[in-house]
Amino acid sequence: MKDKKVKKIFNNISLRYDLANFFISFGIERYWRVKFLKMISGSEKRILDACCGTGYSTIAVAGRLKNEAALYGIDFSSEMLEIARLKSKKFLSNTNKHPGVRIRFQENDVTYLDFNNNYFDLITIVFGIRNVEYREKAIKEFYRMSSEKGKLLIMEFNYPKNKFIRKFYDFYLNYVISNIGAMITGNKKAYSYLAQSIKNFPDPDKFSRTIKESGWKILKVCPMTFGICTIYYAEK
Ligand SMILES: C[S@@+](CC[C@H](N)C(=O)[O-])C[C@H]1O[C@@H](n2cnc3c(N)ncnc32)[C@H](O)[C@@H]1O
């Protein structure tokens, strides 16, 4: 879908995005996120959380960091970022565990960023890449900005390969997601888009090829929960 429409959708659902996520995944996304976070060593100094949305992923990454670090959350939806800023203020004021971590949110398109070459030790993108119109360009841009041996961690939904699982998943995508999403956010169109975008997203083999073709070396591909969610771990 075109960037403009995606931006409009996320601006529209921002207030209830986190809550809707929890319910439409029946809470499983929390388990996926824990698995994702365990792949972060915590010693990184410059981190980019691309498509950070309401900052859910950004704040969780901040919680993993052990040293002084600069963490940037980038998103092109101003409404999602507004919530992210409020949440990060609360996080930073409630914790004395991560005094050296600075979090900055910027409204920008992740496909065109002006950070220097070789800048980031770690780039994360959680449930974001599926929504990016020029995906390959964004992954190449991440490569340019990543330091030598810098890491790229992507988590994204997939349409499962198994035909039997697909039957259940189709029901879930077509009826459950859009109805629960609509009930919570009042926006049925947005959740129909989200369901369709999961179906349209390339399978893990194809998407791994895109990552490799951008220069990255893939270290791990971890499918979870019957292949409906996958973590991609790559190194420059
Ligand atoms: C599903 S949300 C993910 C939010 C967050 N990472 C999380 O863990 O919940 C996807 C986000 O990607 C953003 N997005 C999509 N395409 C983008 C682009 N080209 N540049 C910046 N943000 C983009 C949307 O605005 C939206 O906030």
XYZ file of N, CA and C and ligand atoms in Angstrom:
735
model
N 0.834 -1.195 0.000
C 0.000 0.000 0.000
C 0.878 1.258 0.000
N 0.366 2.319 -0.572
C 1.133 3.567 -0.669
C 1.359 4.167 0.721
N 2.554 4.760 0.888
C 2.947 5.384 2.153
C 1.869 6.291 2.748
N 1.277 7.106 1.875
C 0.310 8.100 2.342
C -0.849 7.436 3.074
N -1.342 6.326 2.487
C -2.485 5.630 3.077
C -2.077 4.948 4.380
N -0.861 4.365 4.382
C -0.371 3.677 5.591
C -0.260 4.681 6.736
N 0.285 5.847 6.421
C 0.444 6.892 7.444
C -0.928 7.270 8.019
N -1.899 7.414 7.136
C -3.243 7.814 7.559
C -3.833 6.752 8.496
N -3.645 5.487 8.113
C -4.183 4.388 8.927
C -3.589 4.437 10.335
N -2.260 4.560 10.422
C -1.642 4.523 11.750
C -1.944 5.789 12.557
N -2.056 6.916 11.889
C -2.452 8.130 12.618
C -3.832 7.921 13.230
N -4.660 7.213 12.501
C -6.039 7.004 12.908
C -6.208 6.039 14.087
N -5.372 5.004 14.149
C -5.559 3.970 15.195
C -4.582 4.132 16.366
N -3.772 5.198 16.344
C -2.670 5.306 17.307
C -3.099 5.131 18.772
N -4.231 5.732 19.148
C -4.631 5.735 20.564
C -4.865 4.335 21.121
N -5.402 3.466 20.273
C -5.755 2.124 20.768
C -4.856 1.041 20.182
N -3.766 1.441 19.510
C -2.928 0.473 18.801
C -2.378 -0.626 19.729
N -1.803 -0.228 20.871
C -1.176 -1.212 21.767
C -2.224 -2.189 22.316
N -3.362 -1.629 22.703
C -4.416 -2.456 23.285
C -4.943 -3.467 22.241
N -5.186 -2.964 21.037
C -5.704 -3.829 19.971
C -4.713 -4.943 19.664
N -3.428 -4.617 19.646
C -2.391 -5.617 19.384
C -2.470 -6.782 20.355
N -2.634 -6.420 21.618
C -2.671 -7.443 22.667
C -3.855 -8.386 22.431
N -5.016 -7.812 22.143
C -6.215 -8.649 21.994
C -6.215 -9.439 20.694
N -5.790 -8.812 19.585
C -5.880 -9.560 18.322
C -4.858 -10.695 18.270
N -3.816 -10.609 19.088
C -2.840 -11.711 19.071
C -3.105 -12.671 20.240
N -4.166 -12.447 20.985
C -4.492 -13.215 22.199
C -3.293 -13.228 23.156
N -2.553 -12.162 23.161
C -1.415 -12.030 24.090
C -0.126 -12.692 23.622
N -0.180 -13.462 22.519
C 1.024 -14.210 22.087
C 2.149 -13.269 21.674
N 1.781 -12.081 21.175
C 2.846 -11.186 20.707
C 3.812 -10.828 21.832
N 3.337 -10.888 23.088
C 4.250 -10.568 24.204
C 5.370 -11.601 24.276
N 4.997 -12.874 24.034
C 5.980 -13.959 24.048
C 6.971 -13.781 22.900
N 6.464 -13.404 21.706
C 7.353 -13.177 20.554
C 8.325 -12.039 20.853
N 7.794 -11.006 21.484
C 8.645 -9.843 21.763
C 9.761 -10.206 22.751
N 9.457 -11.056 23.728
C 10.472 -11.476 24.700
C 11.575 -12.241 23.968
N 11.173 -13.125 23.066
C 12.145 -13.910 22.295
C 13.035 -12.983 21.452
N 12.416 -12.011 20.860
C 13.126 -11.032 20.030
C 14.170 -10.286 20.872
N 13.740 -9.823 22.046
C 14.621 -9.009 22.889
C 15.825 -9.801 23.389
N 15.633 -11.118 23.549
C 16.741 -11.946 24.041
C 17.898 -11.984 23.044
N 17.643 -11.605 21.793
C 18.712 -11.617 20.783
C 19.561 -10.349 20.834
N 19.174 -9.425 21.702
C 19.932 -8.172 21.824
C 20.937 -8.314 22.961
N 22.228 -8.067 22.661
C 23.240 -8.311 23.699
C 23.155 -7.271 24.815
N 22.815 -6.039 24.485
C 22.695 -5.001 25.521
C 23.912 -4.103 25.573
N 24.975 -4.474 24.838
C 26.193 -3.651 24.888
C 26.235 -2.617 23.761
N 25.197 -2.547 22.943
C 25.168 -1.629 21.796
C 25.114 -0.165 22.279
N 25.739 0.703 21.495
C 25.824 2.123 21.897
C 24.901 3.022 21.080
N 24.707 2.661 19.803
C 23.835 3.466 18.934
C 22.844 2.528 18.282
N 21.594 2.805 18.559
C 20.554 1.869 18.109
C 19.457 2.633 17.392
N 18.972 2.026 16.325
C 17.829 2.605 15.608
C 16.667 1.623 15.697
N 15.520 2.098 16.181
C 14.298 1.296 16.112
C 13.442 1.909 15.002
N 13.450 1.271 13.833
C 12.752 1.820 12.665
C 11.276 1.441 12.739
N 10.411 2.323 12.260
C 8.953 2.107 12.329
C 8.555 1.838 13.778
N 8.960 2.753 14.656
C 8.807 2.514 16.103
C 7.367 2.647 16.581
N 6.493 3.275 15.785
C 5.084 3.413 16.165
C 4.909 4.095 17.505
N 4.158 3.467 18.402
C 3.889 4.056 19.722
C 5.036 3.810 20.714
N 6.164 3.345 20.197
C 7.340 3.163 21.043
C 7.375 1.873 21.850
N 6.446 0.992 21.583
C 6.412 -0.285 22.313
C 7.757 -0.998 22.159
N 8.186 -1.152 20.889
C 9.449 -1.841 20.618
C 10.639 -1.022 21.134
N 10.588 0.288 20.979
C 11.718 1.150 21.359
C 11.988 1.055 22.873
N 10.929 1.159 23.646
C 11.093 1.146 25.107
C 11.551 -0.237 25.581
N 11.054 -1.270 24.907
C 11.488 -2.623 25.257
C 12.977 -2.801 24.950
N 13.434 -2.238 23.824
C 14.868 -2.320 23.491
C 15.670 -1.545 24.536
N 15.173 -0.366 24.918
C 15.869 0.450 25.929
C 16.071 -0.357 27.218
N 15.086 -1.131 27.559
C 15.145 -1.940 28.773
C 16.228 -3.014 28.740
N 16.722 -3.329 27.552
C 17.770 -4.355 27.417
C 19.169 -3.765 27.528
N 19.279 -2.429 27.362
C 20.613 -1.832 27.238
C 21.304 -1.714 28.591
N 22.598 -2.062 28.584
C 23.314 -2.127 29.863
C 24.188 -0.897 30.097
N 24.550 -0.200 28.996
C 25.507 0.904 29.134
C 24.874 2.195 28.635
N 25.701 3.238 28.621
C 25.243 4.495 28.005
C 24.958 4.241 26.547
N 23.849 4.739 26.068
C 23.508 4.465 24.666
C 22.558 5.521 24.135
N 22.597 5.708 22.811
C 21.647 6.616 22.144
C 20.717 5.761 21.299
N 19.443 5.874 21.607
C 18.445 5.044 20.917
C 17.498 5.974 20.155
N 17.370 5.735 18.854
C 16.494 6.565 18.016
C 15.282 5.761 17.577
N 14.103 6.324 17.789
C 12.877 5.714 17.289
C 12.387 6.558 16.127
N 12.221 5.934 14.961
C 11.809 6.697 13.769
C 10.493 6.158 13.230
N 9.600 7.071 12.931
C 8.320 6.678 12.335
C 7.778 7.877 11.558
N 6.960 7.625 10.536
C 6.413 8.781 9.815
C 5.008 9.172 10.267
N 4.479 8.468 11.296
C 3.156 8.826 11.811
C 3.301 9.708 13.057
N 2.894 10.980 12.915
C 3.062 11.919 14.031
C 2.240 11.489 15.248
N 1.069 10.909 14.997
C 0.183 10.526 16.120
C 0.759 9.338 16.903
N 1.334 8.384 16.189
C 1.966 7.246 16.872
C 3.140 7.764 17.710
N 3.909 8.703 17.138
C 5.083 9.231 17.845
C 4.698 10.024 19.089
N 3.567 10.681 19.039
C 3.125 11.456 20.193
C 2.970 10.516 21.400
N 2.384 9.367 21.151
C 2.203 8.396 22.235
C 3.566 7.838 22.668
N 4.432 7.590 21.677
C 5.773 7.063 21.989
C 6.520 8.018 22.925
N 6.416 9.306 22.651
C 7.143 10.299 23.474
C 6.618 10.290 24.911
N 5.304 10.210 25.061
C 4.711 10.185 26.403
C 5.169 8.937 27.160
N 5.135 7.797 26.452
C 5.509 6.536 27.105
C 6.984 6.520 27.498
N 7.838 7.083 26.639
C 9.267 7.021 26.961
C 9.603 7.941 28.132
N 8.894 9.074 28.229
C 9.107 9.975 29.374
C 8.823 9.213 30.663
N 7.701 8.503 30.641
C 7.275 7.741 31.816
C 8.313 6.661 32.129
N 8.752 5.975 31.089
C 9.738 4.901 31.273
C 11.021 5.453 31.885
N 11.514 6.556 31.317
C 12.789 7.098 31.789
C 12.673 7.681 33.191
N 11.479 8.208 33.541
C 11.364 8.771 34.885
C 11.087 7.690 35.931
N 10.570 6.552 35.491
C 10.244 5.497 36.448
C 11.398 4.537 36.692
N 12.451 4.682 35.908
C 13.500 3.693 36.056
C 14.822 4.358 36.384
N 15.545 3.777 37.321
C 16.905 4.269 37.532
C 17.903 3.211 37.083
N 17.359 2.209 36.384
C 18.221 1.120 35.922
C 18.988 1.506 34.658
N 18.443 2.440 33.892
C 19.063 2.759 32.598
C 19.350 4.257 32.502
N 20.117 4.791 33.455
C 20.302 6.249 33.480
C 21.046 6.772 32.260
N 21.839 5.938 31.637
C 22.658 6.432 30.518
C 21.989 6.282 29.162
N 20.753 5.814 29.148
C 20.092 5.593 27.852
C 19.289 6.833 27.453
N 19.606 7.384 26.283
C 18.833 8.518 25.766
C 17.948 8.025 24.639
N 16.675 8.396 24.701
C 15.759 7.977 23.626
C 15.298 9.225 22.881
N 15.436 9.203 21.556
C 14.946 10.334 20.741
C 14.015 9.797 19.680
N 12.871 10.452 19.563
C 11.938 10.047 18.519
C 11.962 11.084 17.397
N 11.949 10.602 16.175
C 11.960 11.512 15.017
C 10.902 11.096 14.016
N 10.216 12.127 13.492
C 9.215 11.858 12.452
C 9.930 11.841 11.099
N 10.008 10.683 10.516
C 10.740 10.540 9.261
C 10.345 9.266 8.541
N 10.683 9.220 7.259
C 10.468 8.008 6.476
C 11.738 7.158 6.589
N 11.597 5.890 6.986
C 12.789 5.068 7.221
C 13.531 4.726 5.925
N 12.910 5.035 4.799
C 13.555 4.753 3.517
C 14.592 5.823 3.163
N 14.421 7.006 3.752
C 15.334 8.122 3.431
C 15.791 8.760 4.744
N 16.899 8.289 5.289
C 17.369 8.850 6.559
C 18.721 9.527 6.353
N 19.019 10.506 7.228
C 20.284 11.209 6.978
C 21.342 10.932 8.050
N 21.288 9.763 8.665
C 22.359 9.394 9.593
C 23.604 9.044 8.761
N 24.775 9.210 9.398
C 26.036 8.908 8.693
C 26.141 7.424 8.360
N 27.026 7.125 7.430
C 27.349 5.721 7.135
C 27.932 5.067 8.387
N 27.738 3.785 8.542
C 28.348 2.966 9.614
C 28.022 3.486 11.020
N 26.865 4.074 11.224
C 26.562 4.755 12.487
C 26.009 3.814 13.569
N 25.108 2.925 13.201
C 24.384 2.147 14.225
C 24.994 0.760 14.483
N 25.010 0.369 15.770
C 25.462 -0.997 16.130
C 24.321 -1.987 15.965
N 23.116 -1.451 16.106
C 21.945 -2.335 16.035
C 20.778 -1.583 15.403
N 20.103 -2.251 14.466
C 18.873 -1.688 13.892
C 17.760 -2.710 14.091
N 16.674 -2.266 14.724
C 15.545 -3.179 14.952
C 14.328 -2.666 14.182
N 13.485 -3.583 13.800
C 12.211 -3.182 13.179
C 11.179 -4.280 13.474
N 10.201 -3.888 14.277
C 9.229 -4.850 14.802
C 7.857 -4.590 14.183
N 7.362 -5.553 13.438
C 6.063 -5.451 12.754
C 5.961 -4.177 11.916
N 7.110 -3.744 11.389
C 7.117 -2.500 10.629
C 7.398 -2.707 9.149
N 8.341 -3.572 8.811
C 8.834 -3.671 7.427
C 7.714 -4.032 6.435
N 6.748 -4.798 6.913
C 5.609 -5.200 6.066
C 4.849 -3.968 5.543
N 4.882 -2.899 6.333
C 4.118 -1.704 5.980
C 4.894 -0.717 5.119
N 6.186 -0.969 4.938
C 7.024 -0.007 4.217
C 6.853 -0.212 2.713
N 6.548 0.869 2.012
C 6.260 0.745 0.572
C 7.506 0.305 -0.211
N 8.653 0.968 0.052
C 9.887 0.606 -0.671
C 10.809 -0.166 0.279
N 10.431 -1.401 0.499
C 11.074 -2.269 1.491
C 12.561 -2.488 1.207
N 12.864 -2.830 -0.049
C 14.264 -3.145 -0.404
C 15.140 -1.918 -0.162
N 14.594 -0.776 -0.523
C 15.363 0.470 -0.362
C 15.654 0.691 1.130
N 14.647 0.436 1.982
C 14.831 0.633 3.427
C 15.916 -0.318 3.961
N 15.902 -1.561 3.513
C 16.880 -2.532 4.034
C 18.296 -2.174 3.574
N 18.395 -1.620 2.360
C 19.711 -1.152 1.870
C 20.178 0.052 2.679
N 19.223 0.903 3.017
C 19.535 2.091 3.810
C 20.013 1.659 5.217
N 19.378 0.639 5.759
C 19.810 0.125 7.077
C 21.261 -0.374 6.969
N 21.564 -1.030 5.856
C 22.916 -1.570 5.649
C 23.936 -0.417 5.615
N 23.603 0.615 4.891
C 24.504 1.769 4.786
C 24.786 2.366 6.168
N 23.739 2.457 7.009
C 23.889 3.131 8.302
C 24.471 2.220 9.386
N 24.569 0.928 9.091
C 25.024 -0.014 10.101
C 26.547 -0.038 10.179
N 27.078 -0.177 11.411
C 28.530 -0.258 11.594
C 29.028 -1.621 11.111
N 30.338 -1.772 10.949
C 30.920 -3.076 10.608
C 30.495 -4.069 11.691
N 30.014 -5.204 11.314
C 29.514 -6.237 12.247
C 28.257 -5.781 12.997
N 27.670 -4.649 12.568
C 26.412 -4.196 13.170
C 25.310 -5.214 12.884
N 24.286 -5.213 13.740
C 23.231 -6.234 13.618
C 21.906 -5.626 13.140
N 21.170 -6.453 12.425
C 19.810 -6.088 12.004
C 18.866 -7.148 12.556
N 17.860 -6.690 13.306
C 16.877 -7.628 13.871
C 15.485 -7.227 13.398
N 14.857 -8.136 12.670
C 13.519 -7.844 12.135
C 12.539 -8.881 12.674
N 11.380 -8.421 13.125
C 10.314 -9.377 13.460
C 9.105 -9.017 12.608
N 8.519 -10.028 11.969
C 7.389 -9.750 11.086
C 6.438 -10.949 10.994
N 5.195 -10.650 10.697
C 4.190 -11.708 10.505
C 4.404 -12.431 9.184
N 3.903 -13.640 9.114
C 3.904 -14.395 7.853
C 2.591 -15.109 7.677
N 2.336 -15.418 6.429
C 1.191 -16.269 6.099
C 1.740 -17.697 6.123
N 1.246 -18.575 7.040
C 1.881 -19.891 7.207
C 1.821 -20.761 5.946
N 2.824 -21.655 5.790
C 2.900 -22.487 4.582
C 1.936 -23.668 4.651
N 1.778 -24.220 5.853
C 0.958 -25.418 6.043
C -0.515 -25.137 5.719
N -1.074 -25.985 4.807
C -2.440 -25.719 4.316
C -3.487 -25.790 5.421
N -3.284 -26.731 6.353
C -4.224 -26.927 7.452
C -4.224 -25.686 8.372
N -3.007 -25.254 8.705
C -2.882 -24.056 9.565
C -3.469 -22.832 8.838
N -3.247 -22.800 7.510
C -3.751 -21.662 6.719
C -5.253 -21.505 6.844
N -5.966 -22.647 6.916
C -7.435 -22.579 7.009
C -7.858 -21.803 8.244
N -7.227 -22.159 9.382
C -7.540 -21.454 10.633
C -7.094 -20.000 10.546
N -5.917 -19.842 9.954
C -5.343 -18.502 9.908
C -6.177 -17.578 9.021
N -6.703 -18.122 7.924
C -7.569 -17.323 7.047
C -8.787 -16.825 7.813
N -9.368 -17.737 8.603
C -10.535 -17.356 9.395
C -10.140 -16.237 10.363
N -8.994 -16.460 10.997
C -8.496 -15.476 11.954
C -8.265 -14.115 11.283
N -7.593 -14.126 10.112
C -7.294 -12.864 9.413
C -8.571 -12.173 8.919
N -9.448 -12.987 8.313
C -10.617 -12.387 7.660
C -11.708 -11.946 8.624
N -11.845 -12.683 9.730
C -12.958 -12.357 10.639
C -12.496 -11.824 11.993
N -11.521 -12.526 12.599
C -11.164 -12.155 13.974
C -10.432 -10.813 14.003
N -9.343 -10.697 13.225
C -8.535 -9.467 13.283
C -9.385 -8.232 12.980
N -10.107 -8.281 11.855
C -10.806 -7.048 11.492
C -11.930 -6.724 12.472
N -12.579 -7.761 13.026
C -13.673 -7.465 13.960
C -13.178 -6.988 15.325
N -12.172 -7.698 15.858
C -11.663 -7.259 17.180
C -10.989 -5.895 17.024
N -10.195 -5.769 15.962
C -9.524 -4.487 15.705
C -10.533 -3.363 15.585
N -11.622 -3.628 14.849
C -12.652 -2.601 14.651
C -13.332 -2.267 15.973
N -13.597 -3.307 16.776
C -14.273 -3.088 18.056
C -13.437 -2.169 18.954
N -12.121 -2.413 18.976
C -11.265 -1.658 19.894
C -10.941 -0.260 19.366
N -10.689 -0.170 18.050
C -10.231 1.132 17.529
C -11.319 1.894 16.774
N -12.415 1.198 16.447
C -13.478 1.836 15.668
C -13.093 1.969 14.198
N -12.065 1.257 13.764
C -11.589 1.405 12.384
C -11.428 0.039 11.714
N -12.494 -0.427 11.087
C -12.482 -1.761 10.480
C -11.552 -1.808 9.259
N -11.541 -0.708 8.511
C -10.722 -0.623 7.297
C -9.236 -0.854 7.630
N -8.803 -0.248 8.745
C -7.400 -0.351 9.132
C -7.028 -1.810 9.382
N -7.906 -2.524 10.065
C -7.565 -3.908 10.415
C -7.758 -4.856 9.232
N -8.611 -4.493 8.294
C -8.698 -5.277 7.062
C -7.404 -5.094 6.281
N -6.878 -3.859 6.299
C -5.584 -3.609 5.635
C -4.490 -4.446 6.295
N -4.471 -4.445 7.641
C -3.409 -5.182 8.344
C -3.464 -6.664 7.997
N -4.686 -7.203 7.941
C -4.849 -8.625 7.603
C -4.337 -8.881 6.182
N -4.704 -8.018 5.253
C -4.284 -8.197 3.857
C -2.773 -8.052 3.715
N -2.196 -7.131 4.477
C -0.744 -6.910 4.361
C 0.037 -8.132 4.843
N -0.540 -8.891 5.772
C 0.137 -10.116 6.242
C 0.128 -11.149 5.116
N -1.001 -11.258 4.420
C -1.100 -12.217 3.310
C -0.142 -11.849 2.179
N 0.027 -10.556 1.962
C 0.846 -10.100 0.834
C 2.348 -10.135 1.117
N 2.710 -10.253 2.391
C 4.138 -10.179 2.737
C 4.852 -11.451 2.257
N 6.064 -11.306 1.683
C 6.769 -12.482 1.157
C 7.070 -13.535 2.245
N 7.161 -14.794 1.831
C 7.448 -15.852 2.811
C 8.902 -15.711 3.298
N 9.261 -16.387 4.417
C 10.586 -16.170 5.015
C 11.750 -16.435 4.055
N 11.614 -17.411 3.125
C 12.725 -17.676 2.194
C 12.936 -16.483 1.273
N 11.818 -16.014 0.744
C 11.903 -14.896 -0.199
C 12.398 -13.614 0.507
N 11.856 -13.397 1.708
C 12.249 -12.176 2.409
C 13.726 -12.259 2.844
N 14.183 -13.471 3.203
C 15.608 -13.646 3.567
C 16.486 -13.296 2.371
N 16.023 -13.659 1.167
C 16.809 -13.338 -0.045
C 16.930 -11.819 -0.214
N 15.817 -11.123 0.056
C 15.847 -9.650 -0.056
C 16.880 -9.078 0.917
N 16.917 -9.634 2.133
C 17.877 -9.126 3.139
C 19.305 -9.379 2.640
N 19.527 -10.600 2.133
C 20.878 -10.956 1.666
C 21.287 -10.096 0.473
N 20.340 -9.873 -0.433
C 20.661 -9.090 -1.642
C 21.012 -7.638 -1.312
N 20.645 -7.204 -0.102
C 20.996 -5.841 0.304
C 22.369 -5.807 0.959
N 23.034 -6.947 1.038
C 24.397 -7.000 1.560
C 24.534 -7.690 2.903
N 23.434 -7.882 3.604
C 23.491 -8.458 4.955
C 23.825 -9.949 4.917
N 24.479 -10.405 6.001
C 24.717 -11.846 6.146
C 23.693 -12.345 7.172
N 22.852 -13.288 6.777
C 21.819 -13.766 7.718
C 22.439 -14.756 8.699
N 22.236 -14.511 10.000
C 22.772 -15.430 11.009
C 21.709 -16.421 11.469
N 20.479 -15.954 11.555
C 19.398 -16.821 12.043
C 18.068 -16.400 11.458
N 17.214 -17.395 11.182
C 15.812 -17.112 10.844
C 14.990 -17.997 11.786
N 14.193 -17.388 12.649
C 13.456 -18.168 13.661
C 11.947 -18.061 13.451
N 11.341 -19.099 12.874
C 9.881 -19.073 12.753
C 9.247 -19.409 14.106
N 8.118 -18.770 14.415
C 7.453 -19.022 15.701
C 5.968 -19.285 15.477
N 5.379 -20.024 16.412
C 3.926 -20.287 16.421
C 3.388 -20.680 15.034
N 3.771 -21.855 14.579
C 3.343 -22.418 13.278
C 3.728 -21.531 12.096
N 4.765 -20.747 12.278
C 5.239 -19.906 11.169
C 4.402 -18.658 10.938
N 3.649 -18.219 11.948
C 2.875 -16.987 11.709
C 3.671 -15.721 12.069
N 4.816 -15.941 12.693
C 5.672 -14.794 13.006
C 7.129 -15.262 12.875
N 7.991 -14.411 12.325
C 9.395 -14.829 12.109
C 10.340 -13.722 12.554
N 11.462 -14.164 13.173
C 12.532 -13.225 13.517
C 13.698 -13.465 12.549
N 14.218 -12.391 11.984
C 15.372 -12.455 11.083
C 16.519 -11.729 11.780
N 17.662 -12.421 11.894
C 18.804 -11.839 12.581
C 19.964 -11.817 11.602
N 20.459 -10.614 11.294
C 21.508 -10.510 10.276
C 22.641 -9.604 10.760
N 23.777 -9.752 10.075
C 24.966 -8.975 10.464
C 25.566 -8.331 9.212
N 26.146 -7.148 9.370
C 26.763 -6.481 8.205
C 28.097 -7.142 7.898
C 2.598 -2.034 13.059
S 3.377 -0.530 13.516
C 4.779 -1.147 14.433
C 5.016 -0.369 15.703
C 6.063 -0.871 16.670
N 7.342 -1.152 16.074
C 5.633 -2.048 17.520
O 6.515 -2.788 17.961
O 4.470 -2.207 17.821
C 4.120 -0.081 11.980
C 4.609 1.367 11.936
O 5.360 1.538 10.737
C 5.250 2.904 10.355
N 5.729 3.038 8.966
C 5.304 2.371 7.868
N 6.034 2.720 6.790
C 6.948 3.647 7.235
C 7.984 4.374 6.607
N 8.243 4.251 5.300
N 8.734 5.206 7.363
C 8.473 5.371 8.680
N 7.506 4.700 9.342
C 6.749 3.845 8.624
C 3.767 3.206 10.599
O 3.527 4.582 10.732
C 3.513 2.422 11.908
O 3.608 3.255 13.027
